[in-house]
mmCIF file of N, CA and C in Angstrom:
data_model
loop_
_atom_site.group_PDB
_atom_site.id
_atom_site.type_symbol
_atom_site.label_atom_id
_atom_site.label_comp_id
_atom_site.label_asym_id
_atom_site.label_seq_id
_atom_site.Cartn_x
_atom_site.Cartn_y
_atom_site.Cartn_z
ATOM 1 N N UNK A 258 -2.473 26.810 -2.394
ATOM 2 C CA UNK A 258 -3.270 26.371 -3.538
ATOM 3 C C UNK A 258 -3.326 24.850 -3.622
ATOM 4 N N UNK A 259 -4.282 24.424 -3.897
ATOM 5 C CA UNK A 259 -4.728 23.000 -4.308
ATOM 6 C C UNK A 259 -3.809 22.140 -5.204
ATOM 7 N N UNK A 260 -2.860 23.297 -6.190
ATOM 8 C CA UNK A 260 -1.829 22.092 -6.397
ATOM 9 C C UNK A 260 -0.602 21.978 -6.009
ATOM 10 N N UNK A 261 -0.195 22.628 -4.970
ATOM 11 C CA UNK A 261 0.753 22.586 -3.736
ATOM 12 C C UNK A 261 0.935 21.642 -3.056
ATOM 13 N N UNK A 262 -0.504 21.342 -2.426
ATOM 14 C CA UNK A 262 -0.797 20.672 -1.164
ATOM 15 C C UNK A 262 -0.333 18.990 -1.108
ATOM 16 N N UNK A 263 -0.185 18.508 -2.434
ATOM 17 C CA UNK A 263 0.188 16.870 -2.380
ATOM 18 C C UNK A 263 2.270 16.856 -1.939
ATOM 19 N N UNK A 264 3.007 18.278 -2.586
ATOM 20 C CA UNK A 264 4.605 18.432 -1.824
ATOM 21 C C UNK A 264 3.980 18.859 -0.117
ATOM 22 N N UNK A 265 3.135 19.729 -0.192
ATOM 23 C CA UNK A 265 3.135 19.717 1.533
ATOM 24 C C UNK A 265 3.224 18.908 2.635
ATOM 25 N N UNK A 266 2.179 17.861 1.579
ATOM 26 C CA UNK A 266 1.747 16.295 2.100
ATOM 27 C C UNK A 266 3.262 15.796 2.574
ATOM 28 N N UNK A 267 3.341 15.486 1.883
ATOM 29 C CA UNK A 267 4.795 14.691 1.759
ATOM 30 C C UNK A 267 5.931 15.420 2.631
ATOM 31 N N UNK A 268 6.299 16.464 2.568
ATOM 32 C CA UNK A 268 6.941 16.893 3.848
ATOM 33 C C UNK A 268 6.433 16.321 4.978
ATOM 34 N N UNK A 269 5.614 16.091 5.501
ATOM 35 C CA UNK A 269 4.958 15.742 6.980
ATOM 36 C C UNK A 269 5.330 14.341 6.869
ATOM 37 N N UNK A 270 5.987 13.713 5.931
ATOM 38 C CA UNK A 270 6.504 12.343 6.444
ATOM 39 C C UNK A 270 7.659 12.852 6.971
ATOM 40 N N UNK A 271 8.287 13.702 6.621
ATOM 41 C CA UNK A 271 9.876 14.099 6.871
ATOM 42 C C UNK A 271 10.357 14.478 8.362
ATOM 43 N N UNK A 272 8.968 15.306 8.781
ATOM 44 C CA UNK A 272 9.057 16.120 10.108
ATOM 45 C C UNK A 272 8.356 14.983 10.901
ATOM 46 N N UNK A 273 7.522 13.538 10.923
ATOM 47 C CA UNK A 273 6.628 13.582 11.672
ATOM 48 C C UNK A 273 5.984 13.981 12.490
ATOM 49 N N UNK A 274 5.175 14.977 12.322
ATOM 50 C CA UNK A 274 4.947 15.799 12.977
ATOM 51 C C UNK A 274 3.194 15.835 13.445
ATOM 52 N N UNK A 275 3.588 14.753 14.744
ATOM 53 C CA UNK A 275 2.497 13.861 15.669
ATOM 54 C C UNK A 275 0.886 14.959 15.183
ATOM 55 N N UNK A 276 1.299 15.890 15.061
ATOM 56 C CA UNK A 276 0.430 16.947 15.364
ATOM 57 C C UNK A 276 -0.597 17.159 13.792
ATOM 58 N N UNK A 277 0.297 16.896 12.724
ATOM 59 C CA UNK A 277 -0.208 16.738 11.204
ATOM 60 C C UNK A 277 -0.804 16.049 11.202
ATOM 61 N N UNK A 278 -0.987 13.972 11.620
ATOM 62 C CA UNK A 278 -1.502 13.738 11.414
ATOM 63 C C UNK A 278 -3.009 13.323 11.655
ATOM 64 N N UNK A 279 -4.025 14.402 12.503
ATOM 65 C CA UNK A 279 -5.215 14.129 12.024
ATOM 66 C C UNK A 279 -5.514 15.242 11.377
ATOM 67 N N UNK A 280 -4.530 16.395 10.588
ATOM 68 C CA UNK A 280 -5.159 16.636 9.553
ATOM 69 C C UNK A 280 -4.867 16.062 8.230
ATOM 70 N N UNK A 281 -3.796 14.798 7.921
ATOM 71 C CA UNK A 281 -3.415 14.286 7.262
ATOM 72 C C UNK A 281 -5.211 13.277 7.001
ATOM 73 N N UNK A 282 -5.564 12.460 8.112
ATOM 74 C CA UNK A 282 -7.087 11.711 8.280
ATOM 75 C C UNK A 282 -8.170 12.733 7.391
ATOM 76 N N UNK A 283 -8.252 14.399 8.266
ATOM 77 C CA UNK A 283 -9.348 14.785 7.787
ATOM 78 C C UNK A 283 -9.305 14.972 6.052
ATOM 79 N N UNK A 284 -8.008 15.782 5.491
ATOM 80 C CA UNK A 284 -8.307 15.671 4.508
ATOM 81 C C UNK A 284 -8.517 14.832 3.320
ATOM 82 N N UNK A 285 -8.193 13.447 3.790
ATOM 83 C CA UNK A 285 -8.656 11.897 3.305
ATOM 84 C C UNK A 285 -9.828 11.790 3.529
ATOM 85 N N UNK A 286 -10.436 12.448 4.229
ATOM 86 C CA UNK A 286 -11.801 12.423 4.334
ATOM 87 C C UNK A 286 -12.607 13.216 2.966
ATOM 88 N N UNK A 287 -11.986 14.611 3.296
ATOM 89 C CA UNK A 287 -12.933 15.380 2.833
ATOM 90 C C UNK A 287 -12.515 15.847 1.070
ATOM 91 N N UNK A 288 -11.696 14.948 0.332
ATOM 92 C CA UNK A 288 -10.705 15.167 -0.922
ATOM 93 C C UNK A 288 -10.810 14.209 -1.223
ATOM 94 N N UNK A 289 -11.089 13.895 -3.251
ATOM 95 C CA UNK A 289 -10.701 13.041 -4.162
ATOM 96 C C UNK A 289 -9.564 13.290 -4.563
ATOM 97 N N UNK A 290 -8.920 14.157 -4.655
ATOM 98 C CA UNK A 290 -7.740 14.559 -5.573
ATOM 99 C C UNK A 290 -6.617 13.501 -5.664
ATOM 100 N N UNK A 291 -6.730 13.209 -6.538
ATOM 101 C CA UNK A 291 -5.173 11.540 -6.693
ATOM 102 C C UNK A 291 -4.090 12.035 -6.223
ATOM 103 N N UNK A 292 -3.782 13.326 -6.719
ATOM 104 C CA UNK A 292 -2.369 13.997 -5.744
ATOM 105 C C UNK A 292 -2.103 13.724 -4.733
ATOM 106 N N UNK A 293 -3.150 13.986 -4.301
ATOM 107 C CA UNK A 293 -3.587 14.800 -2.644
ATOM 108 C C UNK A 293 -4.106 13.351 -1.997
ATOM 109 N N UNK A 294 -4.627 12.628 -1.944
ATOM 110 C CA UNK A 294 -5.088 11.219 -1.831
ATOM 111 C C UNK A 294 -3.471 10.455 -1.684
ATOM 112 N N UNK A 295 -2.791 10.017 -2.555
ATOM 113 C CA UNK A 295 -1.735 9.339 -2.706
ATOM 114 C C UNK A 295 -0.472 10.070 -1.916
ATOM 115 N N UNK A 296 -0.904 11.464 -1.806
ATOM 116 C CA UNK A 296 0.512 11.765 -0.913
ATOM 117 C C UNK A 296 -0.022 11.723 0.736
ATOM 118 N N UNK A 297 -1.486 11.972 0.972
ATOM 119 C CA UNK A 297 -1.700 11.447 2.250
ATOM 120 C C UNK A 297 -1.548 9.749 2.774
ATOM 121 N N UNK A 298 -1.742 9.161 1.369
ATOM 122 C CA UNK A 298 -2.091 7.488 2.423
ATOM 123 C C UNK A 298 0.186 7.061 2.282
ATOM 124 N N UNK A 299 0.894 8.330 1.410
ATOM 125 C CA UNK A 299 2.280 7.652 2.234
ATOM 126 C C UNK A 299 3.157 8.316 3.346
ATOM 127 N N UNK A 300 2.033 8.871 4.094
ATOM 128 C CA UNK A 300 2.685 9.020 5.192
ATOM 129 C C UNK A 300 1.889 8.753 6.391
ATOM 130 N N UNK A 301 0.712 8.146 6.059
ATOM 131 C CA UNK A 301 0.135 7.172 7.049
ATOM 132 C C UNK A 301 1.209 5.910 7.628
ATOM 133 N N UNK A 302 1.596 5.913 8.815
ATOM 134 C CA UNK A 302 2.465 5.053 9.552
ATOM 135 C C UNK A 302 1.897 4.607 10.732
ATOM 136 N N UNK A 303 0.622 5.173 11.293
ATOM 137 C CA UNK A 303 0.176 4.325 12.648
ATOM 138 C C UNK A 303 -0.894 3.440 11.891
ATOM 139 N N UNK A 304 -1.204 1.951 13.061
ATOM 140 C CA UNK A 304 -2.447 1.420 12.992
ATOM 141 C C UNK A 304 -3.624 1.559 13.500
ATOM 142 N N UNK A 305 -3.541 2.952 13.869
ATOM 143 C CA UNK A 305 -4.940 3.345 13.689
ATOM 144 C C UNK A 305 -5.486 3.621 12.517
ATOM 145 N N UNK A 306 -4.499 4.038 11.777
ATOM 146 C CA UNK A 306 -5.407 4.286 10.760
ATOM 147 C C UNK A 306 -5.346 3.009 9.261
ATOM 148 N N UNK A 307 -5.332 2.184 10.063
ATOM 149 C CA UNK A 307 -5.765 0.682 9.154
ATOM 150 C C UNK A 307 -7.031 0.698 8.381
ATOM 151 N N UNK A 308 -8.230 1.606 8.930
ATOM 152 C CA UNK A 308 -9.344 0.871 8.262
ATOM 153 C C UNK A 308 -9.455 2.057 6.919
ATOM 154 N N UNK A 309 -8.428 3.367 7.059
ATOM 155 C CA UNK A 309 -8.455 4.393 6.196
ATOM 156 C C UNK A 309 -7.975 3.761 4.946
ATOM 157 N N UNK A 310 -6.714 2.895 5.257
ATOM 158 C CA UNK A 310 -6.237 2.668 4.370
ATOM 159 C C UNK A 310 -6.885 1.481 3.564
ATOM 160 N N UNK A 311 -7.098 0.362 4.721
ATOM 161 C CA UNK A 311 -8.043 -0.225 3.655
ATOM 162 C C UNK A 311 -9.315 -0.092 2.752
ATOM 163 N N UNK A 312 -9.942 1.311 3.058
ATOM 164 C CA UNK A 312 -10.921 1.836 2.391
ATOM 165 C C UNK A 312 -10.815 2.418 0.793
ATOM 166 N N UNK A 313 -9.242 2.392 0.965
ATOM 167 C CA UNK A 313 -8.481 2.573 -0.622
ATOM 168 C C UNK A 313 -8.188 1.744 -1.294
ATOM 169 N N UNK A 314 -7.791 0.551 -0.817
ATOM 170 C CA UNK A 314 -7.524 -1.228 -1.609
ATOM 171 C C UNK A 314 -8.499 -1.386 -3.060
ATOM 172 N N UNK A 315 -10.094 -0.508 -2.459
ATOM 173 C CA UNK A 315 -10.735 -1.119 -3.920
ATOM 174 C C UNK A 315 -10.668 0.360 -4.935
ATOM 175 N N UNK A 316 -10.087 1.420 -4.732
ATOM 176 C CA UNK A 316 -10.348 2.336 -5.369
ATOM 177 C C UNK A 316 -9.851 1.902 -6.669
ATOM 178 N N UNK A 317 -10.648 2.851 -7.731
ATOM 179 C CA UNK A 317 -10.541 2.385 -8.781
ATOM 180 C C UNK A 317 -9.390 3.330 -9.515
ATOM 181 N N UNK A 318 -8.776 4.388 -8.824
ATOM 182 C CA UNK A 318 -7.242 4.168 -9.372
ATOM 183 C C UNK A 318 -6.448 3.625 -9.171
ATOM 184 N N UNK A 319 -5.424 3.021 -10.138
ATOM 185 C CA UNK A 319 -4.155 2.505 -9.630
ATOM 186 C C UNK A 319 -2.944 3.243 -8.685
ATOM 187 N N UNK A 320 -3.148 3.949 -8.656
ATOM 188 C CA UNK A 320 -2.229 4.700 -7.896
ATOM 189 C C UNK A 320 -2.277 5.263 -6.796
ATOM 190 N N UNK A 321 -3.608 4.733 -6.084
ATOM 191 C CA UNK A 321 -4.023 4.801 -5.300
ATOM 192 C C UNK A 321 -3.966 3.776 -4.137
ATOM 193 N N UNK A 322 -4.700 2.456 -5.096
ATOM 194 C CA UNK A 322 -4.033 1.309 -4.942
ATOM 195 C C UNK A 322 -2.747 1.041 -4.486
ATOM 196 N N UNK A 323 -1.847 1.398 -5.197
ATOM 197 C CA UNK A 323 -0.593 1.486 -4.938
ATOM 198 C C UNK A 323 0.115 1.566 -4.325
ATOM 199 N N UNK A 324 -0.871 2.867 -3.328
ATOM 200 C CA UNK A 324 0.144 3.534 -2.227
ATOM 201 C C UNK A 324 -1.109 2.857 -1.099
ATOM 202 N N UNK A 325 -2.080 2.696 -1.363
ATOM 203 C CA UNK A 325 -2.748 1.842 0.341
ATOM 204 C C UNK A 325 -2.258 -0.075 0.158
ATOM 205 N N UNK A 326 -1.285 -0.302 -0.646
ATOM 206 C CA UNK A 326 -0.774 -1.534 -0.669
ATOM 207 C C UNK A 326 0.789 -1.124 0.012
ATOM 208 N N UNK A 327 1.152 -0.104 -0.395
ATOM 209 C CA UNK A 327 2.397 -0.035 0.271
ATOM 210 C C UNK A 327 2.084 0.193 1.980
ATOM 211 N N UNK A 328 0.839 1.122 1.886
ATOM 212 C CA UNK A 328 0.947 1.562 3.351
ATOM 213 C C UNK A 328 0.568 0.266 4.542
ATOM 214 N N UNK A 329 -0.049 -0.178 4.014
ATOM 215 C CA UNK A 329 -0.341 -1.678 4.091
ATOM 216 C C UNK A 329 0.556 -2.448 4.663
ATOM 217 N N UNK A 330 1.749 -2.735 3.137
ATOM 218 C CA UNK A 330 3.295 -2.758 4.085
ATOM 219 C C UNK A 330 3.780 -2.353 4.953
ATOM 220 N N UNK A 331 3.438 -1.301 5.484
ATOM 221 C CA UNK A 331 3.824 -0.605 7.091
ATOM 222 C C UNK A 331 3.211 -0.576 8.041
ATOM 223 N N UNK A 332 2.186 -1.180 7.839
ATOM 224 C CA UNK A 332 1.189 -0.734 9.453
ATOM 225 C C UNK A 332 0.156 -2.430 8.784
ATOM 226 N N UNK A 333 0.175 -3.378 8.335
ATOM 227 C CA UNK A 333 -1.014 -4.312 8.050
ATOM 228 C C UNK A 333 -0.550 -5.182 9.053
ATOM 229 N N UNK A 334 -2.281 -6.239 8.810
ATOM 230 C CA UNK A 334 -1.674 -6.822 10.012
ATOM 231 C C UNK A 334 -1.907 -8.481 9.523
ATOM 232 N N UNK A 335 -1.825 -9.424 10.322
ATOM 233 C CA UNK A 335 -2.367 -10.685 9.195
ATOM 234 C C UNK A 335 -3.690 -10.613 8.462
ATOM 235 N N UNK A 336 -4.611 -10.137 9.290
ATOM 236 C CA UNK A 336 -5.991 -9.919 8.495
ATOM 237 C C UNK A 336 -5.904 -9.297 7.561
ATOM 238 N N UNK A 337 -5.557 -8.767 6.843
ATOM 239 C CA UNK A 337 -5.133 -8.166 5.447
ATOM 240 C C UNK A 337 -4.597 -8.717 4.475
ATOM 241 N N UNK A 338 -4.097 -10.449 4.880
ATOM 242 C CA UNK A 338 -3.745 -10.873 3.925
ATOM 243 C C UNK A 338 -4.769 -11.587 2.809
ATOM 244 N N UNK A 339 -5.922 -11.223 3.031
ATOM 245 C CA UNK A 339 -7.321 -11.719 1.628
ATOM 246 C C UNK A 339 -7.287 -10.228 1.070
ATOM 247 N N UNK A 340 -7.098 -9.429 1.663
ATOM 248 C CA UNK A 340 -7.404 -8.268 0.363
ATOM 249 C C UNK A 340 -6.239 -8.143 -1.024
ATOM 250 N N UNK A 341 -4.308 -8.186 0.430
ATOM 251 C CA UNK A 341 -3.378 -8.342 -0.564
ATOM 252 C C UNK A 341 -3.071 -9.312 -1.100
ATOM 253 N N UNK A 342 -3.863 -10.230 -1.107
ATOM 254 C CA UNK A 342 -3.776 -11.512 -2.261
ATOM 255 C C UNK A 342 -4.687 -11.062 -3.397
ATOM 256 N N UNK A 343 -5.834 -10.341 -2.830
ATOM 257 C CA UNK A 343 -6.522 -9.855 -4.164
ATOM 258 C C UNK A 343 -5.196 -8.558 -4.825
ATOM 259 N N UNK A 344 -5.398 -8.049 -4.245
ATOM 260 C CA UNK A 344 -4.231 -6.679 -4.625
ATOM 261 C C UNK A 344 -2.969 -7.563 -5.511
ATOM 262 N N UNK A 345 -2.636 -8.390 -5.043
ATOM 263 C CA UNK A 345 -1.589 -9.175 -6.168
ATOM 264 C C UNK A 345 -1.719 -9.036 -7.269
ATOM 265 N N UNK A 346 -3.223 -9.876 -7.785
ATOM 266 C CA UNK A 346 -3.267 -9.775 -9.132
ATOM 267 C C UNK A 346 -3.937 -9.066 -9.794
ATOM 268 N N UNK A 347 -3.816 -7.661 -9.529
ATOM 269 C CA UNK A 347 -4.197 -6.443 -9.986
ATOM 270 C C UNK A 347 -3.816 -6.305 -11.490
ATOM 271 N N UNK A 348 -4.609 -5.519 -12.235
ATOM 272 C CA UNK A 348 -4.032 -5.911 -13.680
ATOM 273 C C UNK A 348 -2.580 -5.045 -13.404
ATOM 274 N N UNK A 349 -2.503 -3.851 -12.684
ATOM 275 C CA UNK A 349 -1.618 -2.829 -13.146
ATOM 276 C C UNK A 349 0.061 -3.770 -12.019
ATOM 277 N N UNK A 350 0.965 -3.706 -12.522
ATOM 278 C CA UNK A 350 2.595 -4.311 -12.185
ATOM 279 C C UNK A 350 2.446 -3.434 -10.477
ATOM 280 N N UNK A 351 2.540 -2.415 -11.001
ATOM 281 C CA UNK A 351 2.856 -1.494 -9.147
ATOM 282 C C UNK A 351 2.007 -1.558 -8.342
ATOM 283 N N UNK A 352 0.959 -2.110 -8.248
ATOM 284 C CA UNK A 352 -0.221 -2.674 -7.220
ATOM 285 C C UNK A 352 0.131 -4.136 -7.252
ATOM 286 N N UNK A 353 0.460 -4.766 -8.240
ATOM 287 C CA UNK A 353 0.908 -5.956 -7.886
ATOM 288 C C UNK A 353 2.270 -6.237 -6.691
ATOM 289 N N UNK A 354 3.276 -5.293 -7.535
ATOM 290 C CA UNK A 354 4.796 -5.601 -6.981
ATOM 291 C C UNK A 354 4.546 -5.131 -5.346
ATOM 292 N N UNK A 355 3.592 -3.697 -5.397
ATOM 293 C CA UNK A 355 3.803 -3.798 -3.647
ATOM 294 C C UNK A 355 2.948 -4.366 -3.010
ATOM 295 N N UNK A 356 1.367 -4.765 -3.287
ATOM 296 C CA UNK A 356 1.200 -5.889 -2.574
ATOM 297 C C UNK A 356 1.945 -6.910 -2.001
ATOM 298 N N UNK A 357 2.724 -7.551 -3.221
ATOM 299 C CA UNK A 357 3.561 -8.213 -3.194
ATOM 300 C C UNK A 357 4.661 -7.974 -1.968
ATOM 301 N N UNK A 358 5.124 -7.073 -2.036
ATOM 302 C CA UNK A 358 6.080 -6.416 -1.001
ATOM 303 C C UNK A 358 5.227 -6.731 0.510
ATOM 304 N N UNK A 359 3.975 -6.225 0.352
ATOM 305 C CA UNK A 359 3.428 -5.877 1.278
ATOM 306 C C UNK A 359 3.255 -7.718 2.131
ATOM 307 N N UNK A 360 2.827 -8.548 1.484
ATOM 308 C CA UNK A 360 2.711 -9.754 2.040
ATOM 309 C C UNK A 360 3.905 -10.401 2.792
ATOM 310 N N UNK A 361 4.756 -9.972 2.114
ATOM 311 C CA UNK A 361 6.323 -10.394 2.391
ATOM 312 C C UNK A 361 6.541 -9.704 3.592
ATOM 313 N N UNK A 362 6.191 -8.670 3.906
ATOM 314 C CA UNK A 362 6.634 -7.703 5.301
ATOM 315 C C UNK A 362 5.742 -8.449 6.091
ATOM 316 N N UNK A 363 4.474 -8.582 6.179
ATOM 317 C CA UNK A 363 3.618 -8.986 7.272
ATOM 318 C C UNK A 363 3.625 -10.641 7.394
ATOM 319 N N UNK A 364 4.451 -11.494 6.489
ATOM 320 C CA UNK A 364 3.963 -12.734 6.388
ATOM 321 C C UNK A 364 5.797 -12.905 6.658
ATOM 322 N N UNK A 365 6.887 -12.419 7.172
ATOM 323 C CA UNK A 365 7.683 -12.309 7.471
ATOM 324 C C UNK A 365 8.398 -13.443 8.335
ATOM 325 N N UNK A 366 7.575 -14.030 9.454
ATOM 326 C CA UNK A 366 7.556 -14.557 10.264
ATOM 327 C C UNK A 366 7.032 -15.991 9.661
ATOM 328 N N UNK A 367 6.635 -15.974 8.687
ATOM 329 C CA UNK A 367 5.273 -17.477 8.148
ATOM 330 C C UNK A 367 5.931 -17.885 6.994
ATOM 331 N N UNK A 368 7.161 -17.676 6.637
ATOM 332 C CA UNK A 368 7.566 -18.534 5.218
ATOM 333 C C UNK A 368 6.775 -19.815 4.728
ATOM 334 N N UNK A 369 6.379 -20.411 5.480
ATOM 335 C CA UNK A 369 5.146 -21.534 4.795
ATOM 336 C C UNK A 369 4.330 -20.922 4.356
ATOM 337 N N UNK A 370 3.778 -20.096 5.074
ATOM 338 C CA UNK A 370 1.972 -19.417 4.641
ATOM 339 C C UNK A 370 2.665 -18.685 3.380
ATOM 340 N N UNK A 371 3.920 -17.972 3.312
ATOM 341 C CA UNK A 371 4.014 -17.437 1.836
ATOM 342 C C UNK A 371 4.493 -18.477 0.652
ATOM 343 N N UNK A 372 4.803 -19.328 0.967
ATOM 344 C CA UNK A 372 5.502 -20.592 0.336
ATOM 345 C C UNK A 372 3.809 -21.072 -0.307
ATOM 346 N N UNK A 373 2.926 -21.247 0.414
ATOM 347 C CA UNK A 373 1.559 -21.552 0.217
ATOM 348 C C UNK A 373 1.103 -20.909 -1.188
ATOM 349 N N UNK A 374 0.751 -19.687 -0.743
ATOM 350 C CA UNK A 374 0.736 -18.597 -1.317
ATOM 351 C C UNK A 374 0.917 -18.262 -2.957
ATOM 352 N N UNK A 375 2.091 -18.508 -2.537
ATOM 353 C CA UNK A 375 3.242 -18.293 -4.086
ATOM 354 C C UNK A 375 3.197 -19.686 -5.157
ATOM 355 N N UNK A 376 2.842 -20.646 -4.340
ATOM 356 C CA UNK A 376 2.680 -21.954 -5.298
ATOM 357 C C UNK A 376 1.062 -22.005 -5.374
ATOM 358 N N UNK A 377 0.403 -21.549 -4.871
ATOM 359 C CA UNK A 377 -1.091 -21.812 -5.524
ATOM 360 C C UNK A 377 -1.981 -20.929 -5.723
ATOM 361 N N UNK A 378 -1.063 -19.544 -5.925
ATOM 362 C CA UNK A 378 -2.067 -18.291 -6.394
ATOM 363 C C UNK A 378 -2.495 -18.989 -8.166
ATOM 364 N N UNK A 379 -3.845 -18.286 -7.989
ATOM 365 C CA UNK A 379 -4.413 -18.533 -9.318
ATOM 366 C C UNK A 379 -3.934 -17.501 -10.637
ATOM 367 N N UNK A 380 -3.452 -16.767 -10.391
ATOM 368 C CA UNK A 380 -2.800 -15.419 -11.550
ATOM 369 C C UNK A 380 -1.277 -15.803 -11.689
ATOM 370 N N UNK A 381 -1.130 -16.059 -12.610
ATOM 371 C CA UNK A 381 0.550 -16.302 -12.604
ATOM 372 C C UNK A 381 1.100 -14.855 -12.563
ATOM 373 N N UNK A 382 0.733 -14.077 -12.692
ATOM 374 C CA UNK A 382 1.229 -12.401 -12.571
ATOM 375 C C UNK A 382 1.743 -12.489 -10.987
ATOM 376 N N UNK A 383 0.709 -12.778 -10.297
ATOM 377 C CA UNK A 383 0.934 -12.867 -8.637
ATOM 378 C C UNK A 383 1.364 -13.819 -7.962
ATOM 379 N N UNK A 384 2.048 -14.658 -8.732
ATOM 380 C CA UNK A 384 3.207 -16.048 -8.055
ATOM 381 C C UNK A 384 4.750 -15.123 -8.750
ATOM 382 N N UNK A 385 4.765 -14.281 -9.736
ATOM 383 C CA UNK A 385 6.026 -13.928 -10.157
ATOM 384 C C UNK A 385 6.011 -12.573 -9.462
ATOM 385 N N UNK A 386 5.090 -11.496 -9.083
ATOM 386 C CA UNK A 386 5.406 -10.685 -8.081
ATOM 387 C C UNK A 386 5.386 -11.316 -6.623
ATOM 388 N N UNK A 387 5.364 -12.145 -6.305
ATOM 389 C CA UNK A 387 5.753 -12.913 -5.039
ATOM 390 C C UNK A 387 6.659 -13.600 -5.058
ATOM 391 N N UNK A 388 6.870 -13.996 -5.892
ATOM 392 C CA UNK A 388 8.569 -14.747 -6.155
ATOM 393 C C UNK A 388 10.172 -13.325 -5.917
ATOM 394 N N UNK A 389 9.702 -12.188 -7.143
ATOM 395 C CA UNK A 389 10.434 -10.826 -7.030
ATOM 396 C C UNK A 389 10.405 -10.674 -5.665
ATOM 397 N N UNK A 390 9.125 -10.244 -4.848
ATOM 398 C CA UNK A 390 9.195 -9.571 -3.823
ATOM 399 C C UNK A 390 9.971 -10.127 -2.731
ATOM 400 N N UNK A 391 10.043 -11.514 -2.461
ATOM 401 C CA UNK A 391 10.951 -12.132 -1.990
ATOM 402 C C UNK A 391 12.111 -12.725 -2.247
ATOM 403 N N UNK A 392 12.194 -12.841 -3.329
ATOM 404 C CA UNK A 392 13.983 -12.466 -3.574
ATOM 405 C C UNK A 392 14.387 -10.735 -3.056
ATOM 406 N N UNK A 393 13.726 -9.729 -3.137
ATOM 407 C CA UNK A 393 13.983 -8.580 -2.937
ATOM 408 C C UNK A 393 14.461 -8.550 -1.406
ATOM 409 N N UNK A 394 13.740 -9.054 -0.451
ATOM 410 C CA UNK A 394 13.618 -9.686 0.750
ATOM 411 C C UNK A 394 14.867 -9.831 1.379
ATOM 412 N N UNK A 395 15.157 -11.072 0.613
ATOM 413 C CA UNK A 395 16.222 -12.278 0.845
ATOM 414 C C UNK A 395 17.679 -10.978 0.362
ATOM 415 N N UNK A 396 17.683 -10.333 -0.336
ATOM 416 C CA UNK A 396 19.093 -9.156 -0.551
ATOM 417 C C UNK A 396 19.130 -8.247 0.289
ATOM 418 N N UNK A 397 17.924 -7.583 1.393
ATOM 419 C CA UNK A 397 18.082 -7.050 2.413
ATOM 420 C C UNK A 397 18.675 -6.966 3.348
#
């Protein structure tokens, strides 16, 4: 049943199970369901499927958002860093904080470019989830 299917989802991060995921793709294709949507884009882990996820960055739920900013964090690459600077200053905190996260993982290597970043974002919301996210960082 249809409201099953978002715990099913989520098992298939557990097993990776090479074989789930292009039906993990198709049904991102062929489904709105926020459940079902949000439990497929967190167990997206290859970069192939980069442009899936960025096709979720502008959706207009937050929680959606949410989870293609985290996934983002796992598979983005520098070119992604103009969307998750927009994604920063998202009105909603948890699209902010993992953007946030998310810049910090891929900008890992560039402490200037995030140093940049963090002192001349225009949203003060998104200089203090970039400040968090890297202190979070720095306790790792």
């Amino acid at each position: 049943p249809p409201e099953q299917a978002p715990r099913l989802i989520r098992y298939l991060d557990v097993i990776h199970a090479e074989t789930a995921i292009p039906a993990v793709r198709r049904i991102l294709r062929l489904t709105d369901d926020l459940e079902v949507v949000t439990a497929c884009l967190r167990v997206l882990e290859d970069p192939e499927d980069l442009e899936i996820v960025r096709s979720f960055c502008d959706d207009p739920r937050w929680q959606v958002r949410v989870q293609a900013a985290s996934a983002l964090g796992r598979i983005g690459l520098p070119e992604d860093v103009p969307m998750l600077r927009r994604l920063v200053s998202d009105s909603e905190w948890w699209v902010r904080h993992r953007a946030a996260q998310a810049l910090v993982a891929i900008l890992a290597a560039q402490p200037t470019v995030l140093d940049q970043i963090e002192a001349t974002h225009y949203n003060e919301f998104a200089r203090h989830a970039l400040t968090q996210a890297r202190a979070e960082m720095r306790l790792q």
